[in-house]
CSV table of C-alpha atoms in Angstrom, one decimal:
chain,number,residue,atom,x,y,z
W,240,MET,CA,5.8,-104.2,-16.5
W,241,THR,CA,7.0,-106.1,-13.5
W,242,LYS,CA,5.8,-105.5,-10.0
W,243,LYS,CA,9.2,-104.5,-8.9
W,244,ASN,CA,9.5,-101.8,-11.6
W,245,THR,CA,6.1,-100.4,-10.6
W,246,VAL,CA,7.1,-100.0,-7.0
W,247,VAL,CA,10.3,-98.2,-8.0
W,248,ARG,CA,8.3,-95.9,-10.3
W,249,TRP,CA,5.9,-95.0,-7.5
W,250,GLN,CA,8.8,-94.4,-5.1
W,251,ILE,CA,10.3,-91.9,-7.6
W,252,LEU,CA,7.0,-90.1,-8.0
W,253,ILE,CA,6.4,-89.8,-4.3
W,254,PHE,CA,10.0,-88.4,-3.8
W,255,LEU,CA,9.5,-85.8,-6.5
W,256,ALA,CA,6.1,-84.8,-5.0
W,257,VAL,CA,7.6,-84.4,-1.5
W,258,LEU,CA,10.5,-82.4,-3.0
W,259,LEU,CA,8.1,-80.1,-4.9
W,260,ILE,CA,6.0,-79.5,-1.7
W,261,ASN,CA,9.1,-78.7,0.3
W,262,PHE,CA,10.4,-76.2,-2.3
W,263,SER,CA,7.1,-74.5,-2.5
W,264,CYS,CA,6.9,-74.2,1.3
W,265,ASN,CA,10.4,-73.0,1.6
W,266,ARG,CA,9.9,-70.3,-1.1
W,267,SER,CA,6.7,-69.1,0.6
W,268,ASP,CA,8.4,-69.0,3.9
W,269,ASN,CA,11.4,-67.1,2.5
W,270,GLU,CA,9.2,-64.6,0.7
W,271,SER,CA,7.3,-64.0,3.9
W,272,THR,CA,10.5,-63.6,5.9
W,273,ASP,CA,11.9,-61.2,3.3
W,274,ASN,CA,8.8,-59.1,3.4
W,275,GLU,CA,8.8,-58.9,7.1
W,276,LEU,CA,12.4,-57.8,7.2
W,277,ILE,CA,12.0,-54.8,4.8
W,278,PRO,CA,11.9,-51.7,7.1
W,279,LYS,CA,9.2,-49.1,6.3
W,280,ILE,CA,10.2,-45.5,5.4
W,281,PHE,CA,8.1,-42.4,5.6
W,282,THR,CA,8.7,-38.8,4.5
W,283,PHE,CA,7.8,-35.5,6.2
W,284,TYR,CA,8.8,-31.8,6.3
W,285,SER,CA,8.2,-28.8,8.5
W,286,GLN,CA,8.6,-25.1,7.5
W,287,ASP,CA,9.3,-22.1,9.7
W,288,ILE,CA,6.8,-19.2,9.9
W,289,ASN,CA,8.7,-16.9,7.5
W,290,GLY,CA,9.5,-19.5,4.9
W,291,LYS,CA,13.2,-18.9,4.8
W,292,ASN,CA,14.3,-22.3,6.3
W,293,ILE,CA,12.8,-25.7,6.1
W,294,THR,CA,13.4,-29.1,7.8
W,295,LEU,CA,13.1,-32.3,5.8
W,296,GLY,CA,13.0,-35.7,7.4
W,297,GLY,CA,11.9,-39.2,7.5
W,298,GLU,CA,11.1,-42.1,9.8
W,299,ILE,CA,12.2,-45.7,9.7
W,300,LYS,CA,10.0,-48.3,11.3
W,301,GLU,CA,10.2,-52.0,11.8
W,302,LYS,CA,13.9,-52.1,11.1
W,303,GLY,CA,14.5,-55.4,12.8
W,304,LYS,CA,18.0,-56.8,12.3
W,305,ILE,CA,18.5,-55.2,8.9
W,306,LYS,CA,21.7,-53.0,8.8
W,307,ILE,CA,21.1,-49.5,7.5
W,308,ILE,CA,24.1,-48.3,5.6
W,309,ARG,CA,22.8,-44.7,5.2
W,310,ARG,CA,19.6,-42.8,5.4
W,311,GLY,CA,18.5,-39.3,4.3
W,312,VAL,CA,16.2,-37.2,2.2
W,313,CYS,CA,16.4,-36.1,-1.5
W,314,TRP,CA,14.5,-33.3,-3.2
W,315,SER,CA,13.8,-31.9,-6.6
W,316,ILE,CA,11.5,-29.5,-8.6
W,317,LYS,CA,10.6,-32.6,-10.6
W,318,GLU,CA,8.4,-35.5,-9.3
W,319,ASN,CA,10.1,-38.7,-8.1
W,320,PRO,CA,13.3,-37.2,-6.7
W,321,THR,CA,16.3,-39.5,-6.3
W,322,ILE,CA,19.8,-39.2,-4.9
W,323,GLU,CA,21.1,-39.1,-8.5
W,324,SER,CA,19.8,-35.5,-8.7
W,325,ASN,CA,22.6,-34.5,-6.2
W,326,ASN,CA,20.1,-32.7,-4.0
W,327,PHE,CA,20.2,-34.8,-0.9
W,328,LYS,CA,21.4,-34.9,2.7
W,329,GLU,CA,22.3,-38.1,4.6
W,330,ASP,CA,23.8,-39.6,7.6
W,331,LYS,CA,25.2,-43.1,8.3
W,332,LEU,CA,23.3,-44.0,11.5
W,333,ASP,CA,22.1,-47.5,11.7
W,334,ILE,CA,19.1,-46.8,13.9
W,335,GLU,CA,15.3,-46.8,13.7
W,336,GLY,CA,13.1,-43.8,14.2
W,337,LYS,CA,12.8,-40.2,13.0
W,338,PHE,CA,15.6,-38.2,11.5
W,339,TYR,CA,15.9,-34.6,10.4
W,340,PHE,CA,17.9,-32.4,8.1
W,341,ALA,CA,17.7,-28.6,8.2
W,342,LEU,CA,18.0,-26.6,4.9
W,343,ALA,CA,19.0,-22.9,5.2
W,344,ASN,CA,18.9,-20.8,2.1
W,345,GLU,CA,19.3,-23.9,-0.1
W,346,LEU,CA,15.9,-23.7,-1.8
W,347,LYS,CA,14.6,-21.2,-4.3
W,348,PRO,CA,11.7,-19.0,-3.0
W,349,ALA,CA,8.2,-19.3,-4.4
W,350,THR,CA,9.0,-22.8,-5.9
W,351,LYS,CA,7.2,-26.2,-5.7
W,352,TYR,CA,9.5,-29.0,-4.5
W,353,PHE,CA,9.1,-32.8,-4.2
W,354,VAL,CA,10.9,-34.7,-1.4
W,355,ARG,CA,11.4,-38.3,-0.5
W,356,ALA,CA,13.1,-40.0,2.5
W,357,PHE,CA,15.3,-43.0,1.7
W,358,TYR,CA,17.6,-45.5,3.3
W,359,GLU,CA,20.2,-48.0,1.9
W,360,THR,CA,20.9,-51.6,2.8
W,361,THR,CA,23.0,-54.3,1.2
W,362,LYS,CA,20.0,-54.9,-1.1
W,363,GLY,CA,19.9,-51.4,-2.4
W,364,ILE,CA,18.1,-48.1,-1.8
W,365,LYS,CA,14.5,-47.9,-0.6
W,366,TYR,CA,12.6,-44.7,-1.1
W,367,GLY,CA,9.7,-43.5,1.0
W,368,ASP,CA,6.5,-41.7,-0.1
W,369,ILE,CA,6.7,-38.5,-2.1
W,370,VAL,CA,5.7,-35.2,-0.3
W,371,SER,CA,5.4,-31.9,-2.1
W,372,PHE,CA,5.6,-28.3,-0.6
W,373,ASN,CA,5.9,-24.8,-1.9
W,374,THR,CA,8.5,-22.4,-0.5
W,375,GLU,CA,7.2,-19.0,0.5
W,376,ALA,CA,7.7,-15.7,-1.3
W,377,VAL,CA,10.8,-13.8,-0.1
W,378,ASN,CA,11.2,-10.1,0.3
W,379,THR,CA,14.5,-8.4,0.8
W,380,ILE,CA,15.6,-4.8,1.5
W,381,LYS,CA,18.3,-2.9,-0.3
W,382,SER,CA,20.3,0.1,0.9
W,383,PRO,CA,18.3,3.3,1.0
W,384,MET,CA,19.4,5.8,-1.7
W,385,HIS,CA,19.0,9.4,-2.8
W,386,ILE,CA,18.9,10.7,0.8
W,387,LEU,CA,18.0,14.4,1.2
W,388,LYS,CA,17.0,16.5,4.1
W,389,LYS,CA,13.3,15.4,4.1
W,390,SER,CA,13.2,12.5,1.6
W,391,VAL,CA,14.7,9.1,0.7
W,392,THR,CA,14.2,6.4,-1.8
W,393,LEU,CA,13.6,3.0,-0.2
W,394,ARG,CA,14.3,-0.1,-2.2
W,395,GLY,CA,13.4,-3.8,-2.1
W,396,GLU,CA,13.0,-6.9,-4.1
W,397,ILE,CA,10.3,-9.7,-3.9
W,398,VAL,CA,10.5,-13.2,-5.4
W,399,GLN,CA,7.1,-14.8,-5.8
W,400,GLU,CA,5.0,-16.7,-8.3
W,401,GLU,CA,4.3,-14.6,-11.4
W,402,SER,CA,0.5,-14.8,-10.8
W,403,GLU,CA,0.8,-13.7,-7.1
W,404,ILE,CA,-0.1,-10.1,-6.1
W,405,ARG,CA,1.2,-9.2,-2.6
W,406,THR,CA,1.5,-6.1,-0.5
W,407,VAL,CA,5.0,-5.1,0.3
W,408,GLY,CA,6.3,-2.0,2.1
W,409,PHE,CA,8.6,-0.4,4.7
W,410,ALA,CA,8.2,0.5,8.3
W,411,TYR,CA,10.4,3.2,9.6
W,412,SER,CA,11.2,5.0,12.8
W,413,THR,CA,13.9,6.9,14.7
W,414,THR,CA,14.1,3.9,17.0
W,415,PRO,CA,15.3,0.4,16.0
W,416,ASN,CA,13.1,-2.5,14.9
W,417,PRO,CA,10.2,-0.5,13.4
W,418,ILE,CA,6.9,-2.3,13.1
W,419,ALA,CA,4.1,-1.9,10.6
W,420,ASN,CA,1.0,-0.1,12.0
W,421,ARG,CA,2.8,0.9,15.2
W,422,ASP,CA,5.4,3.1,13.4
W,423,LYS,CA,5.2,5.0,10.1
W,424,MET,CA,4.8,2.8,7.1
W,425,VAL,CA,4.4,2.9,3.3
W,426,THR,CA,3.1,0.1,1.1
W,427,LYS,CA,2.5,-0.9,-2.5
W,428,LYS,CA,1.2,-3.9,-4.4
W,429,ILE,CA,3.5,-6.0,-6.5
W,430,GLN,CA,2.6,-8.7,-9.0
W,431,GLY,CA,5.2,-11.4,-9.7
W,432,SER,CA,8.9,-11.1,-8.9
W,433,ALA,CA,10.2,-7.6,-9.1
W,434,SER,CA,12.5,-4.9,-7.7
W,435,TYR,CA,10.6,-1.9,-6.4
W,436,GLU,CA,11.1,1.5,-5.0
W,437,ILE,CA,9.0,3.8,-2.7
W,438,VAL,CA,10.0,7.5,-2.3
W,439,LEU,CA,9.3,9.1,1.0
W,440,GLU,CA,8.9,12.9,0.4
W,441,SER,CA,8.5,15.5,3.2
W,442,GLU,CA,7.9,12.8,5.7
W,443,LEU,CA,11.3,13.1,7.4
W,444,ASN,CA,13.3,15.6,9.5
W,445,PRO,CA,16.8,16.8,8.6
W,446,ASN,CA,19.9,15.4,10.3
W,447,ARG,CA,18.1,12.4,11.8
W,448,ILE,CA,19.0,8.7,11.9
W,449,TYR,CA,16.1,6.5,10.8
W,450,TYR,CA,15.7,2.8,11.0
W,451,VAL,CA,13.8,0.9,8.3
W,452,ARG,CA,12.6,-2.6,7.7
W,453,GLY,CA,10.9,-4.0,4.6
W,454,PHE,CA,8.0,-6.3,5.0
W,455,ILE,CA,5.6,-8.6,3.1
W,456,MET,CA,2.0,-9.2,4.1
W,457,ASP,CA,0.8,-12.8,3.8
W,458,ARG,CA,-2.8,-13.8,2.9
W,459,SER,CA,-3.8,-13.8,6.6
W,460,GLY,CA,-2.6,-10.2,7.1
W,461,GLU,CA,0.5,-11.1,9.0
W,462,TYR,CA,3.8,-9.3,8.4
W,463,SER,CA,7.2,-10.9,7.7
W,464,TYR,CA,10.1,-8.5,8.1
W,465,THR,CA,13.4,-8.1,6.3
W,466,GLU,CA,16.7,-7.2,8.0
W,467,GLU,CA,17.0,-3.7,9.3
W,468,LYS,CA,18.7,-0.9,7.5
W,469,GLN,CA,19.4,2.7,8.6
W,470,PHE,CA,19.9,6.1,6.9
W,471,HIS,CA,20.9,9.6,8.0
W,472,THR,CA,18.9,12.4,6.5
W,473,THR,CA,21.2,15.3,5.3
W,474,GLY,CA,21.4,18.7,6.8
W,475,TYR,CA,24.6,18.3,8.8
W,476,LEU,CA,28.1,19.9,8.4
W,477,GLY,CA,30.4,18.3,5.9
W,478,PRO,CA,34.2,18.1,6.0
W,479,ALA,CA,34.6,21.6,4.5
W,480,ARG,CA,32.0,23.0,7.0
W,481,GLY,CA,29.5,23.3,4.3
W,482,ASP,CA,25.9,21.9,4.2
W,483,VAL,CA,25.7,18.2,3.2
W,484,ILE,CA,22.6,18.3,1.0
W,485,TYR,CA,22.7,14.9,-0.8
W,486,ASP,CA,23.7,11.3,0.1
W,487,LYS,CA,23.7,8.6,-2.7
W,488,GLY,CA,23.4,5.9,0.0
W,489,GLU,CA,26.6,4.2,-1.2
W,490,ILE,CA,29.9,5.1,-2.8
W,491,SER,CA,30.0,4.9,-6.6
W,492,ASP,CA,32.3,6.7,-9.1
W,493,GLY,CA,34.5,7.6,-6.1
W,494,TRP,CA,32.0,9.7,-4.2
W,495,ARG,CA,28.8,9.5,-2.1
W,496,TYR,CA,27.9,13.0,-0.7
W,497,LEU,CA,27.3,16.5,-2.1
W,498,GLU,CA,28.3,19.4,0.1
W,499,ILE,CA,27.3,23.0,-0.6
W,500,SER,CA,29.1,26.2,0.2
W,501,TYR,CA,27.4,28.6,2.6
W,502,TYR,CA,28.7,31.4,0.4
W,503,GLN,CA,27.3,32.6,-2.9
W,504,TYR,CA,29.3,34.4,-5.7
W,505,MET,CA,28.6,36.4,-8.9
W,506,GLU,CA,30.3,35.7,-12.2
W,507,ARG,CA,29.7,35.2,-15.9
W,508,TRP,CA,29.4,31.7,-17.3
W,509,GLY,CA,32.2,32.2,-19.9
W,510,SER,CA,32.8,33.2,-23.5
W,511,THR,CA,29.8,33.8,-25.7
W,512,ASP,CA,31.7,32.5,-28.8
W,513,LEU,CA,32.9,29.1,-27.5
W,514,PHE,CA,31.0,25.8,-27.8
W,515,ILE,CA,32.2,23.2,-25.3
W,516,PRO,CA,31.2,19.6,-26.2
W,517,ASP,CA,29.8,17.0,-23.9
W,518,ILE,CA,28.8,19.0,-20.8
W,519,PRO,CA,25.3,17.5,-20.1
W,520,GLY,CA,22.8,18.3,-17.4
W,521,ASP,CA,22.9,14.9,-15.9
W,522,PHE,CA,23.1,14.4,-12.1
W,523,GLY,CA,26.7,13.6,-11.1
W,524,LYS,CA,28.3,15.3,-14.1
W,525,GLY,CA,29.0,18.7,-12.6
W,526,PHE,CA,32.6,17.9,-11.6
W,527,ASP,CA,33.5,16.7,-15.1
W,528,ASN,CA,31.6,19.6,-16.7
W,529,SER,CA,33.5,22.1,-14.7
W,530,LYS,CA,36.9,20.6,-15.6
W,531,LYS,CA,36.0,20.6,-19.3
W,532,ILE,CA,34.8,24.3,-19.2
W,533,ILE,CA,38.1,25.3,-17.6
W,534,GLN,CA,40.1,23.3,-20.1
W,535,TYR,CA,38.4,24.9,-23.1
W,536,SER,CA,38.2,28.4,-21.6
W,537,GLY,CA,41.9,28.7,-21.0
W,538,GLU,CA,42.8,31.7,-18.9
W,539,SER,CA,39.4,33.3,-19.3
W,540,TYR,CA,37.4,33.8,-16.1
W,541,SER,CA,34.2,31.7,-15.8
W,542,ALA,CA,31.8,30.5,-13.2
W,543,ALA,CA,33.4,27.1,-13.2
W,544,LYS,CA,36.9,28.5,-12.8
W,545,LEU,CA,35.8,30.7,-9.9
W,546,CYS,CA,34.5,27.5,-8.1
W,547,SER,CA,37.8,25.6,-8.8
W,548,ILE,CA,40.0,28.3,-7.2
W,549,LEU,CA,38.0,28.5,-4.0
W,550,THR,CA,39.6,27.2,-0.9
W,551,MET,CA,37.2,26.7,2.1
W,552,ASN,CA,38.4,25.1,5.3
W,553,GLY,CA,41.3,23.5,3.5
W,554,PHE,CA,39.2,22.1,0.6
W,555,SER,CA,39.7,23.3,-3.0
W,556,ASP,CA,37.7,20.7,-4.9
W,557,TRP,CA,34.6,22.9,-5.6
W,558,PHE,CA,32.7,22.9,-8.9
W,559,LEU,CA,29.7,24.3,-10.7
W,560,PRO,CA,26.6,22.0,-10.5
W,561,THR,CA,24.6,20.7,-13.5
W,562,THR,CA,21.0,21.6,-14.0
W,563,GLU,CA,19.8,18.3,-12.3
W,564,GLU,CA,22.2,18.8,-9.4
W,565,LEU,CA,21.2,22.3,-8.8
W,566,LEU,CA,17.4,21.5,-9.0
W,567,VAL,CA,17.9,18.8,-6.4
W,568,ILE,CA,19.7,21.2,-4.1
W,569,LEU,CA,17.2,24.0,-4.4
W,570,LYS,CA,14.1,21.7,-4.1
W,571,SER,CA,15.6,20.2,-1.0
W,572,TYR,CA,15.9,23.6,0.6
W,573,LYS,CA,12.4,24.5,-0.5
W,574,SER,CA,11.0,21.3,1.2
W,575,GLN,CA,12.2,22.9,4.5
W,576,GLY,CA,10.5,26.2,3.7
W,577,ILE,CA,13.8,27.8,2.6
W,578,THR,CA,13.7,29.5,-0.8
W,579,ILE,CA,16.9,30.7,-2.4
W,580,HIS,CA,16.2,33.6,-4.7
W,581,GLY,CA,18.1,34.8,-7.7
W,582,ARG,CA,19.4,33.3,-11.0
W,583,PHE,CA,22.0,30.6,-10.5
W,584,TRP,CA,24.4,29.4,-13.2
W,585,THR,CA,24.6,25.7,-13.9
W,586,SER,CA,27.5,23.9,-15.7
W,587,THR,CA,25.1,22.9,-18.5
W,588,GLN,CA,25.5,24.6,-21.9
W,589,LYS,CA,22.7,25.4,-24.3
W,590,ASP,CA,24.8,26.5,-27.3
W,591,LYS,CA,28.0,28.4,-28.0
W,592,SER,CA,26.4,31.7,-26.8
W,593,ASN,CA,24.0,30.6,-24.0
W,594,ALA,CA,23.9,28.4,-20.9
W,595,TYR,CA,21.3,27.3,-18.5
W,596,SER,CA,20.4,29.0,-15.2
W,597,ILE,CA,17.7,28.2,-12.6
W,598,MET,CA,15.5,30.7,-10.8
W,599,PHE,CA,12.6,30.4,-8.4
W,600,ASN,CA,9.3,31.8,-9.9
W,601,GLU,CA,7.2,33.4,-7.2
W,602,VAL,CA,4.1,33.3,-9.3
W,603,SER,CA,4.1,29.6,-10.2
W,604,ASN,CA,5.9,28.6,-7.0
W,605,GLU,CA,8.2,26.4,-9.1
W,606,PHE,CA,11.8,26.5,-10.2
W,607,GLU,CA,12.3,27.5,-13.8
W,608,LEU,CA,15.1,26.4,-16.2
W,609,LEU,CA,16.2,29.5,-18.1
W,610,VAL,CA,18.5,30.2,-21.0
W,611,ASP,CA,20.9,33.2,-20.4
W,612,PRO,CA,23.8,34.7,-22.4
W,613,LYS,CA,27.1,33.3,-21.2
W,614,ASP,CA,28.5,36.8,-20.5
W,615,GLN,CA,25.6,37.6,-18.1
W,616,GLN,CA,26.5,37.9,-14.4
W,617,ASN,CA,24.5,35.3,-12.4
W,618,ARG,CA,24.8,33.9,-8.9
W,619,ILE,CA,27.0,30.8,-8.3
W,620,LEU,CA,26.5,28.1,-5.7
W,621,PRO,CA,29.7,26.1,-5.5
W,622,ILE,CA,29.4,22.4,-4.4
W,623,ARG,CA,31.9,19.6,-3.8
W,624,ARG,CA,31.6,15.8,-3.6
W,625,TYR,CA,33.3,13.3,-1.4
């Protein structure tokens, strides 16, 4: 090999070595620069005291000159949430610092969620750390039902983990915004998610407006309240100037209230040789029962027909109550210390010869359901619904 060739060879080797060194340095410098230019992203959340609303957020730090296309938060009941789950909120602000998104009634109660903040640049989406949280149990109040002169059925619903046992209840008063322990209250323990009812009996006064709020007691003994409802105990005059004895709490099947005539009558139930089908003793069936009795009885006089031809203060829609309806009426009066004596017909049939009546037993201090011949003269207490 000539000296000239050797020199050329060494020059080539030196050139390649310098080129390799420069490439390595440039690659290291570029990697260092890229790492320095990746903004950092962190995730956080804050929850209000009653667990109904939550704020999710994040924070972008060391943004530098990188352009943020969008930023936001995503959440899921599964780990590693991404925006592909479609549960996310975002904005398009190209700024550094903290950002927040409020969620109102968008999450299920008593559920564990995972959340991540994110931002997007021209290089793609960058996610922050994963944070988990549990939404609180939620208690709601429904409309009060079965309102009488001194009683009411209060209703609620709680959503919580199936293993949880919590104290729920109702605070009630004649003034708005009742509070547990300060005002009257009733409670019960509920495990898991469930609808529940609590009946207040003889704790109320007739013809009064009451305000009620449901509540749930947390582990620290603090109360979280539902919205407020109100109800009006019966015992006031109805449209026909009778005594309103019962309020369903809402309109269904075209009616809500039962009104009782202040007048009593005497009449036989009907024919002792006629069976009338489908006239049960269920609550709410008295109107239909009476129509059917009149239809089958024709021109014959009966307790149901007597009710139907009555006109009081312009109203002629009176009927004979069923066994359940009449029991509710008589027991409501008794809760006030008023006992109505005598045997009263109901629109409920026993067989073709007999029907049911109700009478107060002085010895047992209870109302008795009796079976009487249909041609017997008993008292009648007409009622109407509206």
